[in-house]
Short mmCIF file of C-alpha atoms in Angstrom, two decimals:
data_model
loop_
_atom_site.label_atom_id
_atom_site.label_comp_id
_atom_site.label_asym_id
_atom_site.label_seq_id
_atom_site.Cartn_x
_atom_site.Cartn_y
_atom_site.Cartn_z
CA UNK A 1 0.00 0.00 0.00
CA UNK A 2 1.14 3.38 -0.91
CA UNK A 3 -0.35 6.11 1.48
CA UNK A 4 2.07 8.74 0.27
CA UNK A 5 -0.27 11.87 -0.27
CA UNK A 6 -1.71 12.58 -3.81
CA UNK A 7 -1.92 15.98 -5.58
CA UNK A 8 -5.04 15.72 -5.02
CA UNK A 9 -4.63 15.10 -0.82
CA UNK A 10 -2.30 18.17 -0.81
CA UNK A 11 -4.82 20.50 -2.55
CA UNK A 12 -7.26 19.01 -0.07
CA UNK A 13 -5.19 20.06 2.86
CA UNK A 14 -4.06 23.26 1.97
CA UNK A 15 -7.43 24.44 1.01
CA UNK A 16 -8.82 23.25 4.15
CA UNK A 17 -5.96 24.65 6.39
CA UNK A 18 -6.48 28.42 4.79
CA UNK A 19 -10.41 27.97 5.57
CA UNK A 20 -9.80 27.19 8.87
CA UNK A 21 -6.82 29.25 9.53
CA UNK A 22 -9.38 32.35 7.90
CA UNK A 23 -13.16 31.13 9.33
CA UNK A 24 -12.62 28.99 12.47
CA UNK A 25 -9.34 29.31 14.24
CA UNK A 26 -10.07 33.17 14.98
CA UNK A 27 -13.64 31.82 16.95
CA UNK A 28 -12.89 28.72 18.27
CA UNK A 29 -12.85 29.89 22.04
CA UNK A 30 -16.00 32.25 21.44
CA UNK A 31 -18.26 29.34 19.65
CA UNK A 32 -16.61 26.72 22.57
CA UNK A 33 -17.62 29.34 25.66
CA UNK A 34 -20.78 30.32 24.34
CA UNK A 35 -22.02 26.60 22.23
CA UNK A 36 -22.40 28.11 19.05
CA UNK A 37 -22.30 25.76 15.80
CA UNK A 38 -21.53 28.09 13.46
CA UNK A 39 -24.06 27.37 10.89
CA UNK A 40 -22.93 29.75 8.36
CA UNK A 41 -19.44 27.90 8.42
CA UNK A 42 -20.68 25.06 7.93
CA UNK A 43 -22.46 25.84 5.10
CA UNK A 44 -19.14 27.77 3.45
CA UNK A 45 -17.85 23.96 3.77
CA UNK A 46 -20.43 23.40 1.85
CA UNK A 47 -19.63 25.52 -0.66
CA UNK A 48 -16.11 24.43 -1.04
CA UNK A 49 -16.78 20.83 -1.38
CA UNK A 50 -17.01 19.08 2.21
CA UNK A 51 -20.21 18.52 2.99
CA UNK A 52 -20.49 15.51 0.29
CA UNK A 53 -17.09 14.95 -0.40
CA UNK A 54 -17.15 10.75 -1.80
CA UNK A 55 -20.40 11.53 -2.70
CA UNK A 56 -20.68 11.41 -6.56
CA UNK A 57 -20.91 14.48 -8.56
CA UNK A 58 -23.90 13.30 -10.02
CA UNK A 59 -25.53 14.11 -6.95
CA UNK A 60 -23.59 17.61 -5.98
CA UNK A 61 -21.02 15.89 -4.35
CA UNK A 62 -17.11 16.29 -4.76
CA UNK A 63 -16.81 12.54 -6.21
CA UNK A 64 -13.60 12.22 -4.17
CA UNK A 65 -11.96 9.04 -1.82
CA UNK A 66 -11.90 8.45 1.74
CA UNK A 67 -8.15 9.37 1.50
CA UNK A 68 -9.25 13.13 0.63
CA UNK A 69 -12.02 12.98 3.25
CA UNK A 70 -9.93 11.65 5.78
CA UNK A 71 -7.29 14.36 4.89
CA UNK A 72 -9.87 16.67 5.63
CA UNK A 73 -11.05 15.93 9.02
CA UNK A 74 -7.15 15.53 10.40
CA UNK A 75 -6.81 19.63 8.81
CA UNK A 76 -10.37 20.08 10.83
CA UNK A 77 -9.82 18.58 14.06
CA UNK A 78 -6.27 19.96 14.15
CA UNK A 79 -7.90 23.24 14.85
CA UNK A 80 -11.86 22.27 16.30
CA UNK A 81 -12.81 19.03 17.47
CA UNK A 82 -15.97 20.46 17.36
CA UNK A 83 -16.16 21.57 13.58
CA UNK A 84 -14.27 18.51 12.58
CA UNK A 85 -17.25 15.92 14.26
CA UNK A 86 -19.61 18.23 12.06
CA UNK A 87 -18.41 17.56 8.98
CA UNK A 88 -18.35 14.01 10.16
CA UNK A 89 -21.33 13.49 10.94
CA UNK A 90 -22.92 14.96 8.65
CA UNK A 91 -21.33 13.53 5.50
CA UNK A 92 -20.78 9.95 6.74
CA UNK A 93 -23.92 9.24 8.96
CA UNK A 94 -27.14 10.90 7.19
CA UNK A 95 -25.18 11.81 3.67
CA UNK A 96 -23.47 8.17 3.94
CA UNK A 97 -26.61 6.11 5.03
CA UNK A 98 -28.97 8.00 1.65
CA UNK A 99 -25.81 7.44 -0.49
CA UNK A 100 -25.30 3.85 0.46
CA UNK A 101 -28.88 2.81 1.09
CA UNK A 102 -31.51 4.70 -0.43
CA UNK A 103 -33.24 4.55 -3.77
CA UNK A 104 -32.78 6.53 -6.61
CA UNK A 105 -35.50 8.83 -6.31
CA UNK A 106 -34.48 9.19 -2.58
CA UNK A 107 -30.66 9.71 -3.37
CA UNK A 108 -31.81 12.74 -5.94
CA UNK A 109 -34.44 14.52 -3.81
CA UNK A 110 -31.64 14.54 -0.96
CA UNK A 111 -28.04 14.67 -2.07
CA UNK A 112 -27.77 17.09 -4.08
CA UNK A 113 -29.02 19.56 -0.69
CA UNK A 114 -26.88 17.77 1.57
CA UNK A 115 -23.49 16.98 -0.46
CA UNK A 116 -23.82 21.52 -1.29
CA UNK A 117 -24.56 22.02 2.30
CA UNK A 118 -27.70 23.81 1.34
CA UNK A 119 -28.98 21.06 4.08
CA UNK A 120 -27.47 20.39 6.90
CA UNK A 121 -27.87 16.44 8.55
CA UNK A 122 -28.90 14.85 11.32
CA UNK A 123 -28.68 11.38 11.76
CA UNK A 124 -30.46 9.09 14.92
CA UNK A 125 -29.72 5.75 16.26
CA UNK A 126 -28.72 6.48 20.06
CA UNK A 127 -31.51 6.82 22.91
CA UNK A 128 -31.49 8.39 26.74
CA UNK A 129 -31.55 4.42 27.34
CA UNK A 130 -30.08 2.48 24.54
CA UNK A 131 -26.44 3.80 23.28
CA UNK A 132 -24.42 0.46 23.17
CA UNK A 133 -27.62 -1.62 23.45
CA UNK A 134 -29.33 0.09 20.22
CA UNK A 135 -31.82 -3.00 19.92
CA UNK A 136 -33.45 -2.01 23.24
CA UNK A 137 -34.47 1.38 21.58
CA UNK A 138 -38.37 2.71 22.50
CA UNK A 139 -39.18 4.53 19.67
CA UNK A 140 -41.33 3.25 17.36
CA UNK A 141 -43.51 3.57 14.20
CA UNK A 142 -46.68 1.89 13.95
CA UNK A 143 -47.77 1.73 9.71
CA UNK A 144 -51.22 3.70 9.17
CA UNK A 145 -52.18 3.30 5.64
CA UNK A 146 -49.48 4.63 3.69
CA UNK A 147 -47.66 6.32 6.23
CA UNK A 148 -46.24 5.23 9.25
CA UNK A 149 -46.67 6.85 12.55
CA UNK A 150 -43.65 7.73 14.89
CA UNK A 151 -43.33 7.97 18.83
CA UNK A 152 -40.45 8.01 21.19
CA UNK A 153 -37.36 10.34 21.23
CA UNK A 154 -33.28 10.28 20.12
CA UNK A 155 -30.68 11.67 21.90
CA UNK A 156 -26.95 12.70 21.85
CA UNK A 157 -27.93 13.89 18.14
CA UNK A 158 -25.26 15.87 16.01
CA UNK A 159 -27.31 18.47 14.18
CA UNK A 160 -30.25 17.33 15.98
CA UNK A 161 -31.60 21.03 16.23
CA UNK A 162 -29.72 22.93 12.94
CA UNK A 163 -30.55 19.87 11.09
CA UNK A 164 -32.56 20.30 8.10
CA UNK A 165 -33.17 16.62 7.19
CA UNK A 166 -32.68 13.99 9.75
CA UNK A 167 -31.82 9.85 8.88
CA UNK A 168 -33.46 8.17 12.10
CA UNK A 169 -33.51 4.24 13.11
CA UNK A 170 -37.04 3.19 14.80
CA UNK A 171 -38.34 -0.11 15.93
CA UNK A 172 -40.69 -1.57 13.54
CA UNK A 173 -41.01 -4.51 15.10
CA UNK A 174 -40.55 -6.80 18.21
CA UNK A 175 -38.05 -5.70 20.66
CA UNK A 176 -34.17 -7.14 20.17
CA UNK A 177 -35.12 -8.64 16.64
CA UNK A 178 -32.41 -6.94 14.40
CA UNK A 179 -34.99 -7.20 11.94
CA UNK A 180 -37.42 -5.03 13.63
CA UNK A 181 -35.69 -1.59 12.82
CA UNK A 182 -36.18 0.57 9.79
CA UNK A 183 -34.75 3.81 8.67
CA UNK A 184 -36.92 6.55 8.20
CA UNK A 185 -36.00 10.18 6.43
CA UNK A 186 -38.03 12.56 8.59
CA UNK A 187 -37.66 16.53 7.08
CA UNK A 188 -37.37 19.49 9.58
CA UNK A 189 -40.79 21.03 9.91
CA UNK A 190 -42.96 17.77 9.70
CA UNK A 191 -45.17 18.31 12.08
CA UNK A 192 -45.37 16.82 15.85
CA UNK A 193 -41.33 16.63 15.36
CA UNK A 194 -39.01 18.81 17.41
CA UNK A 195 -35.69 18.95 19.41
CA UNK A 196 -33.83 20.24 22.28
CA UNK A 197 -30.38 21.48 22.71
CA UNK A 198 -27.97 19.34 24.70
CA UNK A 199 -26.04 22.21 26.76
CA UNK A 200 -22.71 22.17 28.58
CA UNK A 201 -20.97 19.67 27.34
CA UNK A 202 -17.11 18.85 27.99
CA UNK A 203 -16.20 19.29 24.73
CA UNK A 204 -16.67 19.80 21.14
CA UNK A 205 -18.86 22.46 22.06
CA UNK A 206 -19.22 24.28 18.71
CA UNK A 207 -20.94 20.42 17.12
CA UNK A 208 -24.74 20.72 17.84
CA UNK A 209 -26.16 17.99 19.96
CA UNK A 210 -29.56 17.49 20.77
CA UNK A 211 -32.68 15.53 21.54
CA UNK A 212 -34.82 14.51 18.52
CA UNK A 213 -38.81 14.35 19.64
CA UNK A 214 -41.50 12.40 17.72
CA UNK A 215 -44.92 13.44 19.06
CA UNK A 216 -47.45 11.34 16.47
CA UNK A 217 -45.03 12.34 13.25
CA UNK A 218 -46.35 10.95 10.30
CA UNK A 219 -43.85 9.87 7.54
CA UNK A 220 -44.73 8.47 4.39
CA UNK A 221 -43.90 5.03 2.83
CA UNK A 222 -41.93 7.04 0.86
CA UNK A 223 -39.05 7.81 2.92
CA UNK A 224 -38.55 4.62 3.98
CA UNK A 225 -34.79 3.82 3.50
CA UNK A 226 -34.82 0.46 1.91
CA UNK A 227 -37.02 -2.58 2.95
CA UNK A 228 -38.81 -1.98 6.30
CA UNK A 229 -36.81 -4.04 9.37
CA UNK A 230 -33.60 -3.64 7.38
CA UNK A 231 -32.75 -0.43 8.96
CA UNK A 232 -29.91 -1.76 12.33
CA UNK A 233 -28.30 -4.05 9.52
CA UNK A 234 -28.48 -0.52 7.31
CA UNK A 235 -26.85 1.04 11.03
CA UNK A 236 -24.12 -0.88 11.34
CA UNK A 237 -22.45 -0.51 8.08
CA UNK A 238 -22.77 3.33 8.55
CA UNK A 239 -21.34 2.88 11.85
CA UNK A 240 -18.10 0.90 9.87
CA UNK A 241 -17.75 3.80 7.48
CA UNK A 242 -18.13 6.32 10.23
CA UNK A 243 -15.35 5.11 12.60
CA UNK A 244 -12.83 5.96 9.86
CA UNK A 245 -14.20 9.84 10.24
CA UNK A 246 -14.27 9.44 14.23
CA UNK A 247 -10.62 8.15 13.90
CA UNK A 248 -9.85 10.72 11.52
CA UNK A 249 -11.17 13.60 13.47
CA UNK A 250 -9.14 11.71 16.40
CA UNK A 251 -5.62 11.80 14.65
CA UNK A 252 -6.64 15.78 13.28
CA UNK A 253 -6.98 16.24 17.53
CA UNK A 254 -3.97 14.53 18.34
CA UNK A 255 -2.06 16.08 15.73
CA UNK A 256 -3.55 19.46 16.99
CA UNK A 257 -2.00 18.92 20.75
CA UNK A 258 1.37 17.50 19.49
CA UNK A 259 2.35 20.63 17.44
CA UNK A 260 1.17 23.20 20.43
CA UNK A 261 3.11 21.01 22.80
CA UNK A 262 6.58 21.10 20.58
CA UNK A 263 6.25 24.70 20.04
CA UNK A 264 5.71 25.41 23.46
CA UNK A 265 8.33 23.38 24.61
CA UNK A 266 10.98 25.37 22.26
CA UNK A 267 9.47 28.16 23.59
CA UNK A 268 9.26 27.58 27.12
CA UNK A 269 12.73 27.81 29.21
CA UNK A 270 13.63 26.81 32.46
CA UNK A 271 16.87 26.48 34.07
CA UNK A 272 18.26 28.52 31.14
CA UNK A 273 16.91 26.71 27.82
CA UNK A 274 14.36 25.78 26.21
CA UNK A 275 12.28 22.68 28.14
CA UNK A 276 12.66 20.87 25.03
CA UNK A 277 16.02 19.79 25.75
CA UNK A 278 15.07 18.48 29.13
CA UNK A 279 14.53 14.31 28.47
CA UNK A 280 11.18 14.33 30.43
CA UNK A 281 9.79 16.54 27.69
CA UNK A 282 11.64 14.91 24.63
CA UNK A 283 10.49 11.22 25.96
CA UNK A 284 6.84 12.39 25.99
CA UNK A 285 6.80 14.25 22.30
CA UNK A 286 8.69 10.78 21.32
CA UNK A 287 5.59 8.67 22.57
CA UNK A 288 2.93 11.16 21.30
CA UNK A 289 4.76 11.64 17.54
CA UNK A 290 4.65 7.48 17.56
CA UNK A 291 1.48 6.67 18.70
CA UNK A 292 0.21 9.24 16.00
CA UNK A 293 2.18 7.79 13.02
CA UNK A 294 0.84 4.44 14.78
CA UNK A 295 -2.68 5.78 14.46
CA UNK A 296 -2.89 7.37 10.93
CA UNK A 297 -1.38 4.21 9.23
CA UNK A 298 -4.35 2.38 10.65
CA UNK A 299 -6.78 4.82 9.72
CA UNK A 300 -5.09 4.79 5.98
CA UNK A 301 -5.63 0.94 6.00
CA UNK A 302 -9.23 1.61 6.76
CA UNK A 303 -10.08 4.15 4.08
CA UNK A 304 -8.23 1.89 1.57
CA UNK A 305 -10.32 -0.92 2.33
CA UNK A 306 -13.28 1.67 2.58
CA UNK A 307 -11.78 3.21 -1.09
CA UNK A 308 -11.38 -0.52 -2.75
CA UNK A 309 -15.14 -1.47 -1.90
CA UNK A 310 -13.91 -4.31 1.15
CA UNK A 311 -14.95 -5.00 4.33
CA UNK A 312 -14.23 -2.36 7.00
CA UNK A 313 -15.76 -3.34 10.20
CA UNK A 314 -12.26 -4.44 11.97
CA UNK A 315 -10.24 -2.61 10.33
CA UNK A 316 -12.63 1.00 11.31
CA UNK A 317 -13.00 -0.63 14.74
CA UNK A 318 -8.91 -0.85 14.89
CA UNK A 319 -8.37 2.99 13.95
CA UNK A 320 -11.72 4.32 15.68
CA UNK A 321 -10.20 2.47 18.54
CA UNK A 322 -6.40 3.53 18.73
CA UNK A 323 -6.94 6.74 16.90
CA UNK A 324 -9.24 7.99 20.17
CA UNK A 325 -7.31 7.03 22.87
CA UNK A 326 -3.85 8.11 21.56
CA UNK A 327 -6.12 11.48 20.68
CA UNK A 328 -7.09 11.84 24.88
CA UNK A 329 -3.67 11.17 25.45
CA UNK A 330 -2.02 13.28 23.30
CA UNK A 331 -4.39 16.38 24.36
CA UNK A 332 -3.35 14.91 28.17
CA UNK A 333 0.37 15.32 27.73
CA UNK A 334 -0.13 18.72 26.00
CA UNK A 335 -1.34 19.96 28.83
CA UNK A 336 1.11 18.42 30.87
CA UNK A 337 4.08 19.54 29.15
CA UNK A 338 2.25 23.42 29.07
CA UNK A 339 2.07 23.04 33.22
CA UNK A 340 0.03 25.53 34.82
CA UNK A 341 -0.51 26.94 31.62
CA UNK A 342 -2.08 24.08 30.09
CA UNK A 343 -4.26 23.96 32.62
CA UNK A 344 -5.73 27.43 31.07
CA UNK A 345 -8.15 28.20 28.15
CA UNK A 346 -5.66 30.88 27.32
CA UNK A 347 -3.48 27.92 25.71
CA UNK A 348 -4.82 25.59 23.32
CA UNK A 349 -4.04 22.31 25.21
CA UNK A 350 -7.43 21.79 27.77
CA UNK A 351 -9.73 22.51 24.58
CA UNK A 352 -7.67 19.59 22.41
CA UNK A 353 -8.07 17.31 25.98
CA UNK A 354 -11.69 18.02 26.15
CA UNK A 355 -12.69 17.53 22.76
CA UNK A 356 -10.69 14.46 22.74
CA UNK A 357 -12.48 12.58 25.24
CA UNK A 358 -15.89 12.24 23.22
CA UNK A 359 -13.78 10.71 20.23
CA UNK A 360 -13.60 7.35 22.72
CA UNK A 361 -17.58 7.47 23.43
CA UNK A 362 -19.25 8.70 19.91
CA UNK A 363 -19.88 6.15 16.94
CA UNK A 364 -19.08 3.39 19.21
CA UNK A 365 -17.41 3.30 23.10
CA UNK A 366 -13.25 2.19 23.26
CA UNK A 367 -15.54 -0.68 24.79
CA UNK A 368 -17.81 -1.55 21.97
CA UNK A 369 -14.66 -1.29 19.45
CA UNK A 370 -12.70 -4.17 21.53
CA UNK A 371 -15.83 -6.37 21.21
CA UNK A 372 -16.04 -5.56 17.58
CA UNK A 373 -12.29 -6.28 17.25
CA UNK A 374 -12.80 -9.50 19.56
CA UNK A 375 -15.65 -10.50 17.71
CA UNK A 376 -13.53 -10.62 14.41
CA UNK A 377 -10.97 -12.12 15.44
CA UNK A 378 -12.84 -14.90 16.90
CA UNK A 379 -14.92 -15.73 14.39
#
């Protein structure tokens, strides 16, 4: 395998670091203090290409690989966690799910505003009761005719509020039959269907996250995603694709907290020179700079896979899993290495730590990914 960056990866990069360097960097604390999501960002992203970038251009997308999408999300998260799980979340859980599992008539009513970012989307699986244990989820649709009729709530949803289009997963049938859940597209506006802001979370603060609430919403057969009861099966490849982004946004996070600790540490002097000379300090940019080459060439093995059309589901579950924790403790030695100053939002390193932490929890616990790993293996 050759992971040495195309011309096309390099253009990728640069273009994202000016955008960020230009629209985010300059408002990262204000949209972290206050929980802003920047809508109007997001949609420049749009604009440029990120918001549906391996979706085809037949649909508005950018028609690229996971190598360029990856390469985006490390340039993203290298600056905001927060804006980095954004542009994850929205182009590989609701983009990815109507790209990879809807019909054609669905794919061209809904692409084209999503892969633009003339929509922004949402996309549901988690409950306030079922986040590992998705079968045990409580909301449900009941069919009615030609529509179907759905109750219950989502939460810990990215967009959930902002979101102008929203890919959910609801019980159609008997409880724990992985069979009994079905995809639904449900539009911002349909009636009886609202959300709620999740406020003061740790970290990635400028990423909406809400509470999705179905109150009697009535959805027609219509925007059913595929055959009804294939929807966790539907889930769990999404999930596969989607720990490549989480590991992605990870190593953009780690790599974010490793470059403010080595300039600090040239910076910084004690005992008459720069604390980069002292050992201590060397030792711990030595582990950090490994365990991040460690976890990019796993995530690169996962987006080739994801590129050549394979199966993903260990290999995501390897970098989703490594990529996160080296990502906490890379953000945990920054601050470390920065001292008292680390421990400050007046230095960079406590936002990379925070952010990090959800990167081990979203898309799949450290826990869940060992299982997944296990599981593999064992098989």
């Amino acid at each position: 395998m050759n992971f040495t960056p195309t011309e096309s990866q390099q253009m990728i990069a640069q273009m994202v670091r000016d955008f960020a360097e230009k629209e985010i960097r300059p408002h990262v604390m204000h949209w972290d203090e206050n929980e802003i999501f920047p809508v109007d960002v997001m949609k420049k992203m749009g604009e440029l290409g990120l918001l549906g970038i391996f979706v085809p251009q037949q649909y508005g997308g950018s028609g690229l690989s996971y190598f360029e999408y990856m390469t985006a999300l490390v340039e993203l998260g290298k600056v905001c966690g927060g804006m980095a799980l954004s542009v994850a979340a929205h182009n590989s859980l609701c983009t990815g799910h109507i790209y990879y599992h809807a019909n054609e008539e669905q794919k061209q009513k809904y692409l084209p505003k999503l892969a633009t970012g003339e929509w922004i989307g949402a996309w549901g699986l988690t409950e306030a009761n079922t986040g590992s244990d998705a079968m045990r989820m409580k909301c449900v649709a009941k069919k009615d005719g030609n529509e179907w009729v759905i109750n219950g709530t989502k939460n810990w949803i990215t967009h959930g509020l902002s979101g102008d289009v929203a890919v959910v997963l609801v019980r159609t049938g008997d409880l724990l039959d992985s069979n009994g859940i079905s995809a639904f597209i449900v539009e911002k506006g349909t009636p009886g269907f609202s959300a709620v802001k999740i406020k003061q979370k740790l970290g990635v603060r400028a990423s909406e996250t809400a509470e999705l609430i179905f109150d009697n919403v009535r959805i027609p057969e219509s925007n059913v995603i595929g055959e009804v009861g294939q929807g966790f099966k539907q889930a769990m490849k999404v999930l596969d694709g989607g720990r490549i982004s989480i590991a992605s946004v990870s190593l953009g996070i780690a790599k974010g907290a490793y470059e403010a600790a080595v300039k600090y540490a040239k910076e910084r002097e004690q005992f008459g020179q720069p604390i980069a000379n002292f050992q201590a300090i060397g030792f711990k940019l030595a582990d950090m700079a490994t365990e991040i080459e460690a976890a990019e060439l796993l995530t690169l093995k996962a987006a080739d896979l994801k590129n050549r059309g394979e199966k993903v589901t260990k290999a995501g579950a390897f970098a989703k899993y490594y990529a996160s924790e080296v990502s906490v403790k890379c953000g945990n030695e920054a601050v470390q290495i920065m001292g008292g100053y680390g421990f400050t939002k007046e230095f960079p390193a406590e936002k990379f730590l925070r952010d990090s932490k959800l990167m081990t929890i979203g898309e799949g616990t450290s826990e869940i990914q060992k299982l997944v790993i296990a599981r593999n293996l064992l098989s």
